């Protein structure tokens, strides 16, 4: 993943392991490639511990990952960032999206969502959940249900991704899911956290453009998926 600065082109990459297990050869390979890419281009190599899965988070695995990277001499710049420690920032962005009409409260239960997906599967349709709460009047919301917050993904147009390995890939926006970005208990999901953290750490995708107004417009100066 790379970033192009407004002042000068600078590569900024990150290795972001999940500490639900120890550093393995695949993770070490990814870390090495990122480290080499940054060093070879005079860029920055950052480390983020994606520890949002609190049930499976293993502090011993965090220590082992750091120790393994040091043993491999894959030194990173600055302190390792804990994704869990940034939960307040993730919630801030989710609420800002909600305020600007780029996200919405969804009151559907897990059972309702699963039933909708099973029905789509049985009918041979894409298993994209279309929440009835996307454009529904919030005044109709049940009083005894704590809602999730979903991203209001564009329904029209398409998103183009220019990837240095895969080339250009097109995604019809009608096939995009309205992802849950904040759970009913107020905790952010990975799908939100990873984008916010990549943005704040100065890391972006190689290149992506949305041929419609993305839901995060006006939240980030330039989001990781609209450069």
PDB file of C-alpha atoms in Angstrom, residues 25-227:
ATOM      1  CA  UNK A  25       6.162 -17.491   7.793  1.00  0.00           C
ATOM      2  CA  UNK A  26       3.363 -15.875   5.765  1.00  0.00           C
ATOM      3  CA  UNK A  27       3.238 -12.862   8.071  1.00  0.00           C
ATOM      4  CA  UNK A  28       7.020 -12.575   8.070  1.00  0.00           C
ATOM      5  CA  UNK A  29       6.987 -12.665   4.266  1.00  0.00           C
ATOM      6  CA  UNK A  30       4.447  -9.825   4.117  1.00  0.00           C
ATOM      7  CA  UNK A  31       6.426  -7.802   6.652  1.00  0.00           C
ATOM      8  CA  UNK A  32       9.640  -8.346   4.668  1.00  0.00           C
ATOM      9  CA  UNK A  33       8.104  -7.258   1.360  1.00  0.00           C
ATOM     10  CA  UNK A  34       6.662  -4.115   2.952  1.00  0.00           C
ATOM     11  CA  UNK A  35       9.974  -3.333   4.666  1.00  0.00           C
ATOM     12  CA  UNK A  36      11.938  -3.800   1.432  1.00  0.00           C
ATOM     13  CA  UNK A  37       9.444  -1.719  -0.542  1.00  0.00           C
ATOM     14  CA  UNK A  38       9.753   1.170   1.910  1.00  0.00           C
ATOM     15  CA  UNK A  39      13.520   0.978   2.304  1.00  0.00           C
ATOM     16  CA  UNK A  40      14.079   0.687  -1.439  1.00  0.00           C
ATOM     17  CA  UNK A  41      12.121   3.885  -2.064  1.00  0.00           C
ATOM     18  CA  UNK A  42      13.209   5.964   0.894  1.00  0.00           C
ATOM     19  CA  UNK A  43       9.786   5.591   2.463  1.00  0.00           C
ATOM     20  CA  UNK A  44       8.335   4.777   5.871  1.00  0.00           C
ATOM     21  CA  UNK A  45       7.518   1.363   7.326  1.00  0.00           C
ATOM     22  CA  UNK A  46       4.950   1.398  10.133  1.00  0.00           C
ATOM     23  CA  UNK A  47       3.559  -1.268  12.438  1.00  0.00           C
ATOM     24  CA  UNK A  48      -0.048  -1.565  13.588  1.00  0.00           C
ATOM     25  CA  UNK A  49      -1.366  -4.296  15.869  1.00  0.00           C
ATOM     26  CA  UNK A  50      -4.961  -4.994  14.817  1.00  0.00           C
ATOM     27  CA  UNK A  51      -6.212  -6.134  18.200  1.00  0.00           C
ATOM     28  CA  UNK A  52      -9.920  -5.342  17.896  1.00  0.00           C
ATOM     29  CA  UNK A  53     -10.952  -8.989  18.339  1.00  0.00           C
ATOM     30  CA  UNK A  54     -10.853  -8.870  22.125  1.00  0.00           C
ATOM     31  CA  UNK A  55     -12.047 -12.443  22.654  1.00  0.00           C
ATOM     32  CA  UNK A  56      -9.180 -13.892  20.634  1.00  0.00           C
ATOM     33  CA  UNK A  57      -6.577 -11.227  21.387  1.00  0.00           C
ATOM     34  CA  UNK A  58      -3.463 -12.782  22.921  1.00  0.00           C
ATOM     35  CA  UNK A  59      -0.990 -10.446  24.691  1.00  0.00           C
ATOM     36  CA  UNK A  60       1.664 -13.156  24.458  1.00  0.00           C
ATOM     37  CA  UNK A  61       1.193 -13.178  20.683  1.00  0.00           C
ATOM     38  CA  UNK A  62       1.740  -9.400  20.571  1.00  0.00           C
ATOM     39  CA  UNK A  63       5.044  -9.777  22.417  1.00  0.00           C
ATOM     40  CA  UNK A  64       6.067 -12.653  20.150  1.00  0.00           C
ATOM     41  CA  UNK A  65       5.238 -10.677  16.988  1.00  0.00           C
ATOM     42  CA  UNK A  66       7.338  -7.722  18.134  1.00  0.00           C
ATOM     43  CA  UNK A  67      10.177 -10.010  19.185  1.00  0.00           C
ATOM     44  CA  UNK A  68      10.036 -11.890  15.877  1.00  0.00           C
ATOM     45  CA  UNK A  69      10.185  -8.710  13.809  1.00  0.00           C
ATOM     46  CA  UNK A  70      13.141  -7.474  15.836  1.00  0.00           C
ATOM     47  CA  UNK A  71      14.896 -10.819  15.366  1.00  0.00           C
ATOM     48  CA  UNK A  72      14.336 -10.497  11.613  1.00  0.00           C
ATOM     49  CA  UNK A  73      15.700  -6.926  11.869  1.00  0.00           C
ATOM     50  CA  UNK A  74      12.561  -5.536  10.225  1.00  0.00           C
ATOM     51  CA  UNK A  75      12.659  -2.332  12.234  1.00  0.00           C
ATOM     52  CA  UNK A  76       9.594  -0.093  12.064  1.00  0.00           C
ATOM     53  CA  UNK A  77       9.302   3.659  12.475  1.00  0.00           C
ATOM     54  CA  UNK A  78       7.855   5.037  15.714  1.00  0.00           C
ATOM     55  CA  UNK A  79       5.743   3.082  18.184  1.00  0.00           C
ATOM     56  CA  UNK A  80       3.572   0.135  17.240  1.00  0.00           C
ATOM     57  CA  UNK A  81      -0.030   1.372  16.995  1.00  0.00           C
ATOM     58  CA  UNK A  82      -2.790  -0.485  18.841  1.00  0.00           C
ATOM     59  CA  UNK A  83      -5.968  -0.438  16.781  1.00  0.00           C
ATOM     60  CA  UNK A  84      -8.123  -1.144  19.855  1.00  0.00           C
ATOM     61  CA  UNK A  85      -6.705   1.930  21.586  1.00  0.00           C
ATOM     62  CA  UNK A  86      -8.075   4.061  18.750  1.00  0.00           C
ATOM     63  CA  UNK A  87     -11.708   2.952  19.209  1.00  0.00           C
ATOM     64  CA  UNK A  88     -12.831   6.461  20.225  1.00  0.00           C
ATOM     65  CA  UNK A  89     -11.471   7.839  16.958  1.00  0.00           C
ATOM     66  CA  UNK A  90     -13.294   5.132  14.983  1.00  0.00           C
ATOM     67  CA  UNK A  91     -16.570   5.940  16.748  1.00  0.00           C
ATOM     68  CA  UNK A  92     -16.024   9.635  16.043  1.00  0.00           C
ATOM     69  CA  UNK A  93     -15.843   8.944  12.303  1.00  0.00           C
ATOM     70  CA  UNK A  94     -18.892   6.640  12.381  1.00  0.00           C
ATOM     71  CA  UNK A  95     -20.977   9.288  14.129  1.00  0.00           C
ATOM     72  CA  UNK A  96     -19.761  11.950  11.708  1.00  0.00           C
ATOM     73  CA  UNK A  97     -20.828   9.777   8.765  1.00  0.00           C
ATOM     74  CA  UNK A  98     -24.205   9.322  10.446  1.00  0.00           C
ATOM     75  CA  UNK A  99     -24.564  13.070  11.015  1.00  0.00           C
ATOM     76  CA  UNK A 100     -23.809  13.827   7.361  1.00  0.00           C
ATOM     77  CA  UNK A 101     -26.296  11.248   6.083  1.00  0.00           C
ATOM     78  CA  UNK A 102     -23.543   8.942   4.813  1.00  0.00           C
ATOM     79  CA  UNK A 103     -24.526   6.208   7.250  1.00  0.00           C
ATOM     80  CA  UNK A 104     -27.723   5.140   8.982  1.00  0.00           C
ATOM     81  CA  UNK A 105     -29.090   3.254  11.975  1.00  0.00           C
ATOM     82  CA  UNK A 106     -30.167  -0.304  11.211  1.00  0.00           C
ATOM     83  CA  UNK A 107     -32.539  -2.078  13.594  1.00  0.00           C
ATOM     84  CA  UNK A 108     -32.542  -5.483  11.870  1.00  0.00           C
ATOM     85  CA  UNK A 109     -31.807  -8.498  14.048  1.00  0.00           C
ATOM     86  CA  UNK A 110     -29.145 -11.096  13.140  1.00  0.00           C
ATOM     87  CA  UNK A 111     -31.975 -13.565  12.474  1.00  0.00           C
ATOM     88  CA  UNK A 112     -33.607 -11.197   9.971  1.00  0.00           C
ATOM     89  CA  UNK A 113     -30.318 -10.647   8.178  1.00  0.00           C
ATOM     90  CA  UNK A 114     -29.571 -14.368   7.981  1.00  0.00           C
ATOM     91  CA  UNK A 115     -33.091 -15.097   6.681  1.00  0.00           C
ATOM     92  CA  UNK A 116     -32.672 -12.479   3.950  1.00  0.00           C
ATOM     93  CA  UNK A 117     -29.333 -13.943   2.897  1.00  0.00           C
ATOM     94  CA  UNK A 118     -30.710 -17.485   2.822  1.00  0.00           C
ATOM     95  CA  UNK A 119     -33.639 -16.332   0.684  1.00  0.00           C
ATOM     96  CA  UNK A 120     -31.238 -14.643  -1.759  1.00  0.00           C
ATOM     97  CA  UNK A 121     -29.098 -17.764  -1.887  1.00  0.00           C
ATOM     98  CA  UNK A 122     -32.117 -19.984  -2.576  1.00  0.00           C
ATOM     99  CA  UNK A 123     -33.212 -17.689  -5.410  1.00  0.00           C
ATOM    100  CA  UNK A 124     -29.727 -17.506  -6.900  1.00  0.00           C
ATOM    101  CA  UNK A 125     -29.365 -13.797  -6.185  1.00  0.00           C
ATOM    102  CA  UNK A 126     -26.235 -12.070  -4.805  1.00  0.00           C
ATOM    103  CA  UNK A 127     -26.258 -12.360  -1.025  1.00  0.00           C
ATOM    104  CA  UNK A 128     -26.163  -8.614  -0.505  1.00  0.00           C
ATOM    105  CA  UNK A 129     -28.272  -7.529   2.447  1.00  0.00           C
ATOM    106  CA  UNK A 130     -30.445  -4.532   1.648  1.00  0.00           C
ATOM    107  CA  UNK A 131     -31.518  -3.072   4.968  1.00  0.00           C
ATOM    108  CA  UNK A 132     -35.088  -1.708   5.043  1.00  0.00           C
ATOM    109  CA  UNK A 133     -33.800   0.989   7.406  1.00  0.00           C
ATOM    110  CA  UNK A 134     -31.565   2.673   4.811  1.00  0.00           C
ATOM    111  CA  UNK A 135     -34.271   5.185   3.867  1.00  0.00           C
ATOM    112  CA  UNK A 136     -36.865   4.468   6.499  1.00  0.00           C
ATOM    113  CA  UNK A 137     -38.136   7.115   8.912  1.00  0.00           C
ATOM    114  CA  UNK A 138     -36.177   6.777  12.198  1.00  0.00           C
ATOM    115  CA  UNK A 139     -39.402   7.621  14.034  1.00  0.00           C
ATOM    116  CA  UNK A 140     -40.562   4.104  13.192  1.00  0.00           C
ATOM    117  CA  UNK A 141     -37.613   2.564  15.046  1.00  0.00           C
ATOM    118  CA  UNK A 142     -38.442   0.093  17.831  1.00  0.00           C
ATOM    119  CA  UNK A 143     -37.705   1.457  21.285  1.00  0.00           C
ATOM    120  CA  UNK A 144     -36.236  -1.754  22.711  1.00  0.00           C
ATOM    121  CA  UNK A 145     -33.612  -2.432  20.003  1.00  0.00           C
ATOM    122  CA  UNK A 146     -30.097  -1.007  20.013  1.00  0.00           C
ATOM    123  CA  UNK A 147     -29.207  -0.347  16.373  1.00  0.00           C
ATOM    124  CA  UNK A 148     -26.027  -0.856  14.451  1.00  0.00           C
ATOM    125  CA  UNK A 149     -24.662   1.862  12.185  1.00  0.00           C
ATOM    126  CA  UNK A 150     -24.280   0.910   8.523  1.00  0.00           C
ATOM    127  CA  UNK A 151     -22.342   2.702   5.811  1.00  0.00           C
ATOM    128  CA  UNK A 152     -24.663   4.034   3.113  1.00  0.00           C
ATOM    129  CA  UNK A 153     -22.801   2.646   0.114  1.00  0.00           C
ATOM    130  CA  UNK A 154     -23.559   4.159  -3.313  1.00  0.00           C
ATOM    131  CA  UNK A 155     -26.151   2.271  -5.363  1.00  0.00           C
ATOM    132  CA  UNK A 156     -25.374   3.891  -8.704  1.00  0.00           C
ATOM    133  CA  UNK A 157     -22.205   3.863 -10.783  1.00  0.00           C
ATOM    134  CA  UNK A 158     -19.104   1.795 -10.212  1.00  0.00           C
ATOM    135  CA  UNK A 159     -15.808   1.810  -8.358  1.00  0.00           C
ATOM    136  CA  UNK A 160     -12.539   1.330 -10.237  1.00  0.00           C
ATOM    137  CA  UNK A 161      -9.429   0.037  -8.485  1.00  0.00           C
ATOM    138  CA  UNK A 162      -6.013   0.399 -10.121  1.00  0.00           C
ATOM    139  CA  UNK A 163      -3.807  -2.170  -8.395  1.00  0.00           C
ATOM    140  CA  UNK A 164      -0.101  -2.498  -9.069  1.00  0.00           C
ATOM    141  CA  UNK A 165      -0.409  -6.310  -9.146  1.00  0.00           C
ATOM    142  CA  UNK A 166      -3.976  -7.066 -10.245  1.00  0.00           C
ATOM    143  CA  UNK A 167      -4.354  -4.179 -12.677  1.00  0.00           C
ATOM    144  CA  UNK A 168      -7.681  -2.387 -13.102  1.00  0.00           C
ATOM    145  CA  UNK A 169     -10.743  -3.987 -11.501  1.00  0.00           C
ATOM    146  CA  UNK A 170     -14.295  -2.664 -11.690  1.00  0.00           C
ATOM    147  CA  UNK A 171     -16.934  -3.163  -8.989  1.00  0.00           C
ATOM    148  CA  UNK A 172     -20.571  -2.251  -9.765  1.00  0.00           C
ATOM    149  CA  UNK A 173     -21.765  -0.188  -6.817  1.00  0.00           C
ATOM    150  CA  UNK A 174     -25.097  -2.015  -6.810  1.00  0.00           C
ATOM    151  CA  UNK A 175     -23.187  -5.086  -5.611  1.00  0.00           C
ATOM    152  CA  UNK A 176     -21.662  -3.305  -2.610  1.00  0.00           C
ATOM    153  CA  UNK A 177     -22.958  -4.116   0.847  1.00  0.00           C
ATOM    154  CA  UNK A 178     -23.967  -1.495   3.387  1.00  0.00           C
ATOM    155  CA  UNK A 179     -21.277  -2.591   5.813  1.00  0.00           C
ATOM    156  CA  UNK A 180     -21.803  -2.383   9.556  1.00  0.00           C
ATOM    157  CA  UNK A 181     -19.269   0.137  10.841  1.00  0.00           C
ATOM    158  CA  UNK A 182     -20.452   0.382  14.451  1.00  0.00           C
ATOM    159  CA  UNK A 183     -21.963  -2.562  16.317  1.00  0.00           C
ATOM    160  CA  UNK A 184     -25.041  -2.260  18.497  1.00  0.00           C
ATOM    161  CA  UNK A 185     -22.808  -2.181  21.599  1.00  0.00           C
ATOM    162  CA  UNK A 186     -20.946   0.850  20.211  1.00  0.00           C
ATOM    163  CA  UNK A 187     -17.760  -0.970  19.240  1.00  0.00           C
ATOM    164  CA  UNK A 188     -16.311  -0.254  15.789  1.00  0.00           C
ATOM    165  CA  UNK A 189     -15.891  -3.025  13.244  1.00  0.00           C
ATOM    166  CA  UNK A 190     -12.650  -3.854  11.477  1.00  0.00           C
ATOM    167  CA  UNK A 191     -14.018  -2.562   8.164  1.00  0.00           C
ATOM    168  CA  UNK A 192     -14.253   0.931   9.644  1.00  0.00           C
ATOM    169  CA  UNK A 193     -11.156   0.797  11.836  1.00  0.00           C
ATOM    170  CA  UNK A 194      -8.766  -0.251   9.081  1.00  0.00           C
ATOM    171  CA  UNK A 195      -9.813   2.604   6.765  1.00  0.00           C
ATOM    172  CA  UNK A 196      -9.679   5.251   9.507  1.00  0.00           C
ATOM    173  CA  UNK A 197      -6.301   4.023  10.722  1.00  0.00           C
ATOM    174  CA  UNK A 198      -4.827   3.828   7.219  1.00  0.00           C
ATOM    175  CA  UNK A 199      -6.022   7.356   6.562  1.00  0.00           C
ATOM    176  CA  UNK A 200      -4.687   8.762   9.829  1.00  0.00           C
ATOM    177  CA  UNK A 201      -1.349   6.983   9.443  1.00  0.00           C
ATOM    178  CA  UNK A 202      -0.965   8.352   5.916  1.00  0.00           C
ATOM    179  CA  UNK A 203      -1.374   4.994   4.191  1.00  0.00           C
ATOM    180  CA  UNK A 204      -3.561   4.577   1.140  1.00  0.00           C
ATOM    181  CA  UNK A 205      -4.328   2.064  -1.550  1.00  0.00           C
ATOM    182  CA  UNK A 206      -2.332   2.213  -4.761  1.00  0.00           C
ATOM    183  CA  UNK A 207      -5.196   3.907  -6.599  1.00  0.00           C
ATOM    184  CA  UNK A 208      -8.971   3.732  -6.538  1.00  0.00           C
ATOM    185  CA  UNK A 209     -11.696   5.949  -7.936  1.00  0.00           C
ATOM    186  CA  UNK A 210     -15.433   5.927  -7.359  1.00  0.00           C
ATOM    187  CA  UNK A 211     -17.648   6.894 -10.292  1.00  0.00           C
ATOM    188  CA  UNK A 212     -20.264   8.226  -7.905  1.00  0.00           C
ATOM    189  CA  UNK A 213     -20.230  10.187  -4.660  1.00  0.00           C
ATOM    190  CA  UNK A 214     -18.672   7.926  -2.005  1.00  0.00           C
ATOM    191  CA  UNK A 215     -20.344   7.877   1.418  1.00  0.00           C
ATOM    192  CA  UNK A 216     -17.209   9.123   3.126  1.00  0.00           C
ATOM    193  CA  UNK A 217     -17.086  12.338   1.060  1.00  0.00           C
ATOM    194  CA  UNK A 218     -16.661  15.309   3.374  1.00  0.00           C
ATOM    195  CA  UNK A 219     -15.350  13.173   6.232  1.00  0.00           C
ATOM    196  CA  UNK A 220     -11.795  12.568   5.077  1.00  0.00           C
ATOM    197  CA  UNK A 221      -9.900  15.178   3.022  1.00  0.00           C
ATOM    198  CA  UNK A 222      -9.187  12.329   0.611  1.00  0.00           C
ATOM    199  CA  UNK A 223     -10.174   8.845   1.570  1.00  0.00           C
ATOM    200  CA  UNK A 224      -8.090   5.694   0.983  1.00  0.00           C
ATOM    201  CA  UNK A 225     -10.538   4.642  -1.726  1.00  0.00           C
ATOM    202  CA  UNK A 226     -11.017   7.830  -3.703  1.00  0.00           C
ATOM    203  CA  UNK A 227      -7.508   8.958  -4.643  1.00  0.00           C
TER     204      UNK A 227
END
